[in-house]
PDB file of C-alpha atoms and ligand atoms in Angstrom:
ATOM      1  CA  MET A  22     -21.091  -7.294   9.740  1.00 54.00           C
ATOM      2  CA  LYS A  23     -22.094  -3.670   9.099  1.00 56.00           C
ATOM      3  CA  GLY A  24     -19.369  -1.021   8.632  1.00 56.00           C
ATOM      4  CA  SER A  25     -20.150   0.805  11.878  1.00 61.00           C
ATOM      5  CA  GLU A  26     -20.221  -2.465  13.850  1.00 62.00           C
ATOM      6  CA  HIS A  27     -16.901  -3.503  12.320  1.00 57.00           C
ATOM      7  CA  ARG A  28     -15.338  -0.127  13.235  1.00 58.00           C
ATOM      8  CA  ARG A  29     -16.560  -0.473  16.804  1.00 57.00           C
ATOM      9  CA  ARG A  30     -14.917  -3.890  17.093  1.00 56.00           C
ATOM     10  CA  VAL A  31     -11.618  -3.369  15.282  1.00 59.00           C
ATOM     11  CA  GLY A  32     -11.159   0.385  15.713  1.00 74.00           C
ATOM     12  CA  ARG A  33     -10.754   3.096  13.160  1.00 93.00           C
ATOM     13  CA  PHE A  34      -8.141   2.762  10.438  1.00 97.00           C
ATOM     14  CA  ARG A  35      -7.023   5.324   7.882  1.00 98.00           C
ATOM     15  CA  PHE A  36      -5.486   4.344   4.567  1.00 98.00           C
ATOM     16  CA  GLY A  37      -3.618   6.245   1.904  1.00 98.00           C
ATOM     17  CA  ILE A  38      -3.633   5.031  -1.689  1.00 99.00           C
ATOM     18  CA  VAL A  39      -1.085   6.039  -4.329  1.00 99.00           C
ATOM     19  CA  VAL A  40      -2.191   5.113  -7.834  1.00 98.00           C
ATOM     20  CA  SER A  41      -0.343   5.718 -11.084  1.00 98.00           C
ATOM     21  CA  LYS A  42      -2.048   7.152 -14.153  1.00 98.00           C
ATOM     22  CA  PHE A  43       0.173   5.254 -16.598  1.00 96.00           C
ATOM     23  CA  ASN A  44      -1.859   2.335 -18.050  1.00 96.00           C
ATOM     24  CA  ARG A  45      -4.939   3.956 -16.595  1.00 97.00           C
ATOM     25  CA  SER A  46      -7.325   1.345 -18.054  1.00 97.00           C
ATOM     26  CA  VAL A  47      -5.671  -1.158 -15.715  1.00 97.00           C
ATOM     27  CA  THR A  48      -4.908   1.025 -12.682  1.00 98.00           C
ATOM     28  CA  GLY A  49      -8.456   2.459 -12.669  1.00 98.00           C
ATOM     29  CA  LYS A  50      -9.760  -1.092 -12.188  1.00 98.00           C
ATOM     30  CA  LEU A  51      -7.229  -1.806  -9.455  1.00 98.00           C
ATOM     31  CA  LEU A  52      -8.283   1.355  -7.629  1.00 98.00           C
ATOM     32  CA  ALA A  53     -12.014   0.598  -7.932  1.00 98.00           C
ATOM     33  CA  SER A  54     -11.545  -2.935  -6.567  1.00 98.00           C
ATOM     34  CA  CYS A  55      -9.273  -1.713  -3.787  1.00 98.00           C
ATOM     35  CA  LEU A  56     -11.852   0.873  -2.677  1.00 98.00           C
ATOM     36  CA  ASP A  57     -14.629  -1.752  -2.879  1.00 97.00           C
ATOM     37  CA  GLU A  58     -12.680  -4.141  -0.677  1.00 97.00           C
ATOM     38  CA  LEU A  59     -11.888  -1.474   1.921  1.00 97.00           C
ATOM     39  CA  ALA A  60     -15.557  -0.466   2.070  1.00 97.00           C
ATOM     40  CA  GLU A  61     -16.689  -4.096   2.299  1.00 96.00           C
ATOM     41  CA  GLN A  62     -14.257  -4.606   5.197  1.00 95.00           C
ATOM     42  CA  GLY A  63     -15.934  -1.752   7.069  1.00 96.00           C
ATOM     43  CA  ILE A  64     -13.509   1.077   6.298  1.00 97.00           C
ATOM     44  CA  ASN A  65     -15.222   4.467   6.109  1.00 96.00           C
ATOM     45  CA  PRO A  66     -14.574   6.065   2.667  1.00 97.00           C
ATOM     46  CA  ALA A  67     -13.840   9.341   4.503  1.00 97.00           C
ATOM     47  CA  ASP A  68     -10.824   7.561   6.049  1.00 98.00           C
ATOM     48  CA  VAL A  69      -9.261   6.820   2.659  1.00 98.00           C
ATOM     49  CA  ASP A  70      -7.157   9.401   0.789  1.00 98.00           C
ATOM     50  CA  VAL A  71      -6.167   8.820  -2.841  1.00 98.00           C
ATOM     51  CA  GLU A  72      -3.165  10.483  -4.525  1.00 98.00           C
ATOM     52  CA  ARG A  73      -2.467  10.069  -8.234  1.00 98.00           C
ATOM     53  CA  VAL A  74       1.026  10.073  -9.772  1.00 98.00           C
ATOM     54  CA  PRO A  75       2.191  10.027 -13.418  1.00 98.00           C
ATOM     55  CA  GLY A  76       3.761   6.544 -13.421  1.00 97.00           C
ATOM     56  CA  ALA A  77       4.927   3.707 -11.191  1.00 97.00           C
ATOM     57  CA  PHE A  78       8.362   5.291 -10.884  1.00 97.00           C
ATOM     58  CA  GLU A  79       6.814   8.200  -8.940  1.00 98.00           C
ATOM     59  CA  ILE A  80       4.915   5.967  -6.466  1.00 98.00           C
ATOM     60  CA  PRO A  81       7.614   5.513  -3.767  1.00 98.00           C
ATOM     61  CA  LEU A  82       8.171   9.218  -3.075  1.00 98.00           C
ATOM     62  CA  ILE A  83       4.474   9.936  -2.625  1.00 98.00           C
ATOM     63  CA  ALA A  84       3.953   6.750  -0.577  1.00 98.00           C
ATOM     64  CA  ARG A  85       6.811   7.770   1.713  1.00 98.00           C
ATOM     65  CA  THR A  86       5.517  11.326   1.999  1.00 98.00           C
ATOM     66  CA  MET A  87       2.017  10.108   2.866  1.00 98.00           C
ATOM     67  CA  ALA A  88       3.461   7.696   5.444  1.00 97.00           C
ATOM     68  CA  MET A  89       5.475  10.509   7.031  1.00 97.00           C
ATOM     69  CA  THR A  90       2.343  12.549   7.709  1.00 97.00           C
ATOM     70  CA  GLY A  91       1.551  10.062  10.495  1.00 96.00           C
ATOM     71  CA  ARG A  92      -2.065  10.172   9.387  1.00 97.00           C
ATOM     72  CA  PHE A  93      -2.321   6.684   7.898  1.00 98.00           C
ATOM     73  CA  ASP A  94      -2.216   3.149   9.309  1.00 97.00           C
ATOM     74  CA  ALA A  95      -1.031   1.818   5.952  1.00 98.00           C
ATOM     75  CA  ILE A  96      -0.375   3.019   2.420  1.00 98.00           C
ATOM     76  CA  ILE A  97      -1.451   1.052  -0.642  1.00 99.00           C
ATOM     77  CA  CYS A  98       0.498   1.444  -3.890  1.00 98.00           C
ATOM     78  CA  LEU A  99      -1.279   0.605  -7.144  1.00 98.00           C
ATOM     79  CA  GLY A 100       0.261   0.612 -10.597  1.00 98.00           C
ATOM     80  CA  ALA A 101       0.794  -1.391 -13.768  1.00 97.00           C
ATOM     81  CA  VAL A 102       4.157  -1.800 -15.456  1.00 96.00           C
ATOM     82  CA  ILE A 103       3.833  -3.631 -18.762  1.00 95.00           C
ATOM     83  CA  ARG A 104       6.940  -4.834 -20.559  1.00 93.00           C
ATOM     84  CA  GLY A 105       6.003  -4.202 -24.159  1.00 83.00           C
ATOM     85  CA  GLU A 106       9.218  -3.830 -26.133  1.00 67.00           C
ATOM     86  CA  THR A 107      11.269  -1.692 -23.791  1.00 73.00           C
ATOM     87  CA  PRO A 108      14.118  -2.401 -21.324  1.00 78.00           C
ATOM     88  CA  HIS A 109      12.694   0.643 -19.470  1.00 88.00           C
ATOM     89  CA  PHE A 110      10.421  -1.970 -17.853  1.00 93.00           C
ATOM     90  CA  ASP A 111      13.212  -3.527 -15.805  1.00 93.00           C
ATOM     91  CA  TYR A 112      14.440  -0.191 -14.456  1.00 95.00           C
ATOM     92  CA  ILE A 113      10.945   0.956 -13.494  1.00 96.00           C
ATOM     93  CA  CYS A 114      10.055  -2.359 -11.811  1.00 97.00           C
ATOM     94  CA  ALA A 115      13.324  -2.425  -9.883  1.00 97.00           C
ATOM     95  CA  GLU A 116      13.097   1.174  -8.688  1.00 97.00           C
ATOM     96  CA  THR A 117       9.412   0.963  -7.807  1.00 98.00           C
ATOM     97  CA  SER A 118       9.720  -2.195  -5.736  1.00 98.00           C
ATOM     98  CA  ARG A 119      12.969  -1.087  -4.063  1.00 98.00           C
ATOM     99  CA  GLY A 120      11.542   2.360  -3.301  1.00 98.00           C
ATOM    100  CA  ILE A 121       8.314   1.014  -1.832  1.00 98.00           C
ATOM    101  CA  GLY A 122      10.147  -1.436   0.428  1.00 98.00           C
ATOM    102  CA  GLN A 123      12.594   1.216   1.523  1.00 98.00           C
ATOM    103  CA  ALA A 124       9.799   3.695   2.287  1.00 98.00           C
ATOM    104  CA  ALA A 125       8.070   1.170   4.563  1.00 97.00           C
ATOM    105  CA  LEU A 126      11.252   0.417   6.501  1.00 96.00           C
ATOM    106  CA  ALA A 127      12.223   4.072   6.773  1.00 97.00           C
ATOM    107  CA  THR A 128       8.852   5.232   8.088  1.00 96.00           C
ATOM    108  CA  GLY A 129       7.625   2.216  10.053  1.00 95.00           C
ATOM    109  CA  VAL A 130       4.318   2.413   8.210  1.00 97.00           C
ATOM    110  CA  PRO A 131       3.135  -0.642   6.204  1.00 98.00           C
ATOM    111  CA  ILE A 132       3.314   0.157   2.494  1.00 98.00           C
ATOM    112  CA  ILE A 133       1.629  -2.409   0.293  1.00 98.00           C
ATOM    113  CA  PHE A 134       2.975  -3.390  -3.143  1.00 98.00           C
ATOM    114  CA  GLY A 135      -0.075  -3.534  -5.404  1.00 98.00           C
ATOM    115  CA  VAL A 136       1.840  -2.912  -8.609  1.00 98.00           C
ATOM    116  CA  LEU A 137       1.276  -5.311 -11.494  1.00 97.00           C
ATOM    117  CA  THR A 138       4.363  -6.216 -13.522  1.00 97.00           C
ATOM    118  CA  THR A 139       3.376  -8.138 -16.627  1.00 96.00           C
ATOM    119  CA  GLU A 140       4.556  -9.016 -20.117  1.00 94.00           C
ATOM    120  CA  THR A 141       1.359  -7.942 -21.863  1.00 94.00           C
ATOM    121  CA  VAL A 142      -1.684  -5.695 -21.494  1.00 94.00           C
ATOM    122  CA  ALA A 143      -3.906  -8.814 -21.569  1.00 95.00           C
ATOM    123  CA  GLN A 144      -2.102 -10.272 -18.547  1.00 96.00           C
ATOM    124  CA  ALA A 145      -2.475  -6.978 -16.674  1.00 97.00           C
ATOM    125  CA  MET A 146      -6.206  -6.815 -17.503  1.00 97.00           C
ATOM    126  CA  GLU A 147      -6.626 -10.370 -16.257  1.00 97.00           C
ATOM    127  CA  ARG A 148      -5.008  -9.512 -12.901  1.00 97.00           C
ATOM    128  CA  ALA A 149      -7.115  -6.362 -12.579  1.00 97.00           C
ATOM    129  CA  ASP A 150     -10.396  -8.076 -13.511  1.00 96.00           C
ATOM    130  CA  PRO A 151     -13.094  -6.782 -11.123  1.00 94.00           C
ATOM    131  CA  SER A 152     -15.012 -10.074 -11.363  1.00 93.00           C
ATOM    132  CA  LYS A 153     -12.054 -11.870  -9.752  1.00 90.00           C
ATOM    133  CA  PHE A 154     -10.050 -11.533  -6.560  1.00 85.00           C
ATOM    134  CA  ASN A 155      -7.664  -9.139  -8.267  1.00 95.00           C
ATOM    135  CA  ARG A 156      -4.505  -7.307  -7.188  1.00 97.00           C
ATOM    136  CA  GLY A 157      -6.462  -4.248  -6.008  1.00 98.00           C
ATOM    137  CA  ARG A 158      -8.564  -6.306  -3.582  1.00 98.00           C
ATOM    138  CA  GLU A 159      -5.539  -8.280  -2.512  1.00 98.00           C
ATOM    139  CA  ALA A 160      -3.671  -5.041  -1.702  1.00 98.00           C
ATOM    140  CA  ALA A 161      -6.602  -3.742   0.367  1.00 98.00           C
ATOM    141  CA  LYS A 162      -6.751  -6.983   2.382  1.00 98.00           C
ATOM    142  CA  ALA A 163      -3.001  -6.914   2.963  1.00 98.00           C
ATOM    143  CA  ALA A 164      -3.204  -3.291   4.137  1.00 98.00           C
ATOM    144  CA  ILE A 165      -5.937  -4.058   6.680  1.00 97.00           C
ATOM    145  CA  GLU A 166      -4.068  -7.113   7.930  1.00 97.00           C
ATOM    146  CA  MET A 167      -0.820  -5.148   8.330  1.00 98.00           C
ATOM    147  CA  ALA A 168      -2.590  -2.211   9.993  1.00 97.00           C
ATOM    148  CA  LYS A 169      -4.026  -4.589  12.603  1.00 96.00           C
ATOM    149  CA  VAL A 170      -0.671  -6.273  13.254  1.00 95.00           C
ATOM    150  CA  MET A 171       1.071  -2.912  13.621  1.00 94.00           C
ATOM    151  CA  ARG A 172      -1.603  -1.589  15.975  1.00 93.00           C
ATOM    152  CA  ARG A 173      -1.263  -4.677  18.154  1.00 93.00           C
ATOM    153  CA  LEU A 174       2.536  -4.462  18.238  1.00 91.00           C
ATOM    154  CA  ASN A 175       2.573  -0.727  18.826  1.00 87.00           C
ATOM    155  CA  ALA A 176       0.227  -1.215  21.783  1.00 87.00           C
ATOM    156  CA  MET A 177       2.933  -3.346  23.453  1.00 87.00           C
ATOM    157  CA  ALA A 178       5.485  -0.498  23.339  1.00 71.00           C
ATOM    158  CA  PRO A 179       5.605   3.056  22.033  1.00 63.00           C
ATOM    159  CA  PRO A 180       6.104   3.141  18.261  1.00 58.00           C
ATOM    160  CA  LEU A 181       9.756   3.506  17.359  1.00 58.00           C
ATOM    161  CA  GLY A 182       9.124   5.048  13.971  1.00 56.00           C
ATOM    162  CA  SER A 183      12.381   4.379  12.177  1.00 51.00           C
ATOM    163  CA  ASP A 184      15.558   2.336  12.211  1.00 53.00           C
ATOM    164  CA  ALA A 185      17.377   5.359  13.618  1.00 44.00           C
ATOM    165  CA  THR A 186      15.375   5.279  16.862  1.00 47.00           C
ATOM    166  CA  LEU A 187      15.227   1.488  17.154  1.00 45.00           C
ATOM    167  CA  LEU A 188      18.746   0.910  18.506  1.00 40.00           C
ATOM    168  CA  PRO A 189      18.799   3.442  21.374  1.00 37.00           C
ATOM    169  CA  ARG A 190      15.343   2.360  22.593  1.00 37.00           C
ATOM    170  CA  ARG A 191      16.305  -1.294  22.573  1.00 37.00           C
ATOM    171  CA  ALA A 192      19.529  -0.550  24.386  1.00 33.00           C
ATOM    172  CA  ALA A 193      17.791   1.602  27.000  1.00 35.00           C
ATOM    173  CA  SER A 194      15.244  -1.106  27.796  1.00 39.00           C
ATOM    174  CA  ARG A 195      17.845  -3.821  28.460  1.00 36.00           C
ATOM    175  CA  PRO A 196      17.676  -5.097  32.070  1.00 42.00           C
ATOM    176  CA  GLY A 197      20.360  -3.761  34.327  1.00 37.00           C
ATOM    177  CA  ARG A 198      20.824  -0.507  32.411  1.00 33.00           C
TER     178      ARG A 198
HETATM  179  N1  INI B  19       5.047   3.739 -15.929  1.00 90.38           N
HETATM  180  C1  INI B  19       4.172   2.799 -15.539  1.00 90.38           C
HETATM  181  O1  INI B  19       3.530   2.962 -14.498  1.00 90.38           O
HETATM  182  N2  INI B  19       4.002   1.659 -16.274  1.00 90.38           N
HETATM  183  C2  INI B  19       4.705   1.430 -17.430  1.00 90.38           C
HETATM  184  O2  INI B  19       4.467   0.376 -18.070  1.00 90.38           O
HETATM  185  C3  INI B  19       5.647   2.405 -17.854  1.00 90.38           C
HETATM  186  N3  INI B  19       6.437   2.166 -19.075  1.00 90.38           N
HETATM  187  O3  INI B  19       6.313   1.103 -19.677  1.00 90.38           O
HETATM  188  O4  INI B  19       7.198   3.012 -19.466  1.00 90.38           O
HETATM  189  C4  INI B  19       5.803   3.589 -17.078  1.00 90.38           C
HETATM  190  N4  INI B  19       6.655   4.544 -17.434  1.00 90.38           N
HETATM  191  C5  INI B  19       6.634   5.883 -16.832  1.00 90.38           C
HETATM  192  C6  INI B  19       7.452   5.984 -15.541  1.00 90.38           C
HETATM  193  O5  INI B  19       6.824   5.276 -14.491  1.00 90.38           O
HETATM  194  C7  INI B  19       7.608   7.445 -15.100  1.00 90.38           C
HETATM  195  O6  INI B  19       6.350   8.018 -14.893  1.00 90.38           O
HETATM  196  C8  INI B  19       8.377   8.283 -16.138  1.00 90.38           C
HETATM  197  O7  INI B  19       9.594   7.684 -16.472  1.00 90.38           O
HETATM  198  C9  INI B  19       8.658   9.703 -15.535  1.00 90.38           C
HETATM  199  O8  INI B  19       9.521   9.610 -14.416  1.00 90.38           O
END
């Protein structure tokens, strides 16, 4: 199906991508594959914004800030944390994954975890290999899938946006109130 035909059928989606520069030889491949997959799924390149951050640790703040603009149907986070010899690895992995999950729940916008966490550079290269269904493509597919689910659910009721607004709305819509 052509891009324009796909857009006509599924609607227009906008995506934000946050990609870290640390381990650029890996994250550059993830980004290229992610963009390829979005384009192949009919997403207009003009509807994709890319922001670059120094390392994986900085991803959650920018993902959350992009989500809060209200401009995007989903945010895709791409990075590569490679253990090497340092215990730094564990702290960065923990904070990055926690921060990404928290940003999604706080904003109500799907935020996709496309961050590789590996023991070695070779393992990271393998999972970023453009000749395979790599983590960048996988993240793009997950983002499209989540954007569609959210659009369908939001069409059933006005978007609530955050946990803070969820409770009063639910309470107000209870029968008999
Ligand atoms: N950032 C990464 O994205 N991957 C790594 O493997 C990594 N290691 O190993 O240190 C890394 N460190 C930088 C970190 O993400 C922050 O940019 C830095 O600590 C500044 O806050």
